[in-house]
Amino acid sequence: VTLRLSADDYGVAAAERLDAAARAYVDGGAADEATLRANRAAWQRLVLWPRVLRPLADGHTRTALLGREIEHPILLAPVAYQRLAHPDGEAATALAAAAQGAGFVLSTQSSVALETVARLVRDEPGRGPLWFQLYLPHDRGFARELLARVSAAGFEALMLTVDAPVSGVRDRERRAGFVLPPGVSAVNLAGQPRRGPGPAGAFCQGLAAQAPTWADVEWLRAETALPLLLKGILRADDARLALAAGASGIVVSNHGGRTLDTAIATAEALPRVTAAVAGRVPVLVDGGIRRGTDVLKAIALGASAVLVGRPQVHALAAAGAQGVAHVIRLLRDELEMAMALGGCATLSDAGRWLLGGDAPG
Ligand code: GLV
């Protein structure tokens, strides 16, 4: 048995389990995959400047997110169609997250019903936040029904994806001939009214004309009492617009390099967004986070928490719920070691000094 000791070890294990088409869907990015690579490289390029001989006795990874205490700042990102990786799909990843006190964000395009997932975990003691990622359905009636189901099921916040008005140029996926296998589908969207085809030759087949705008964010804000996070923001000006629109949180994300290729790496975009937001709402970040040091760097740049996408799918493919629980634990252990070795007893100790800025007082 090969020991799996890191998120990347699960990537290797998953490559042996998933067929080539599923692998292309999970691991691929858009076009030349420049952003996919840049995300990881940007975290690695940031160098740590550890402080030594700091008091670490009462150290912990606890922090707060949308008014509740969480054990550690690692959440599972929304990832579509997880039954591609394992028959238990999102039921397994949600249970693993709950067992590890990690926040869980269910995708609109989950392959297990949102009610089933919520029922499995919502009463678990020690679970982290339970949120729902939203692709805003074009049909307002269907959108209202979906929102009602989401809050009735017990989801505690909505995370609206704003960086995918159309799909990216998914060359790797298309080369592999990826199609959803029978039995895997976006079950939450069954019964959604079909979008009419756009006029021939229209901008992005007319899809972009139906994409959400800031006006739809306001509609959503008025339609639901749940806190609303916007996922896919990379710029300070958009972050300010998000605050003005009443967002309760911002996720700095480029969709794991799956939408606009050559978009800026999230580690590079993060500091401008946290500066613009100035602590008014939590800023989360995803994209290329594979090590505890990456998590600590995100926190040092002002993030409240991070999300991991592909590692959870890799672990799910390799070892089901236990694999996912293990990869979360590995990341948390690495974070604790990075904190101790960097001179941080708590996450609030981490700051720009850790990345070469001026030392605190
Ligand atoms: C869906 O959001 C995807 O990136 O495949």
Coordinates of C-alpha atoms in Angstrom, one line a residue, residues 1 4 33 46 56 101 106 110 114 119 124-125 182 207 244 271-272 297 309 313 327 330 334:
V1 CA 0.0 0.0 0.0
R4 CA -0.8 9.0 0.9
E33 CA -4.2 26.0 -18.8
L46 CA 5.5 33.6 -2.2
L56 CA 3.3 28.8 20.8
G101 CA -15.0 20.4 11.1
L106 CA -22.5 22.1 -2.2
S110 CA -24.3 18.3 -7.4
L114 CA -29.3 19.0 -1.9
R119 CA -30.1 15.8 6.0
E124 CA -23.6 16.5 13.0
P125 CA -22.0 18.0 16.1
P182 CA -25.3 7.6 -17.3
L207 CA -26.0 32.4 -23.4
A244 CA -22.2 48.0 -2.3
P271 CA -4.0 41.3 -1.6
R272 CA -5.8 44.0 -3.7
K297 CA 0.0 32.5 3.1
G309 CA -11.5 21.8 -5.0
V313 CA -12.3 15.0 -5.7
V327 CA -6.8 15.0 3.0
L330 CA -3.4 16.4 6.2
E334 CA 0.4 21.0 7.6

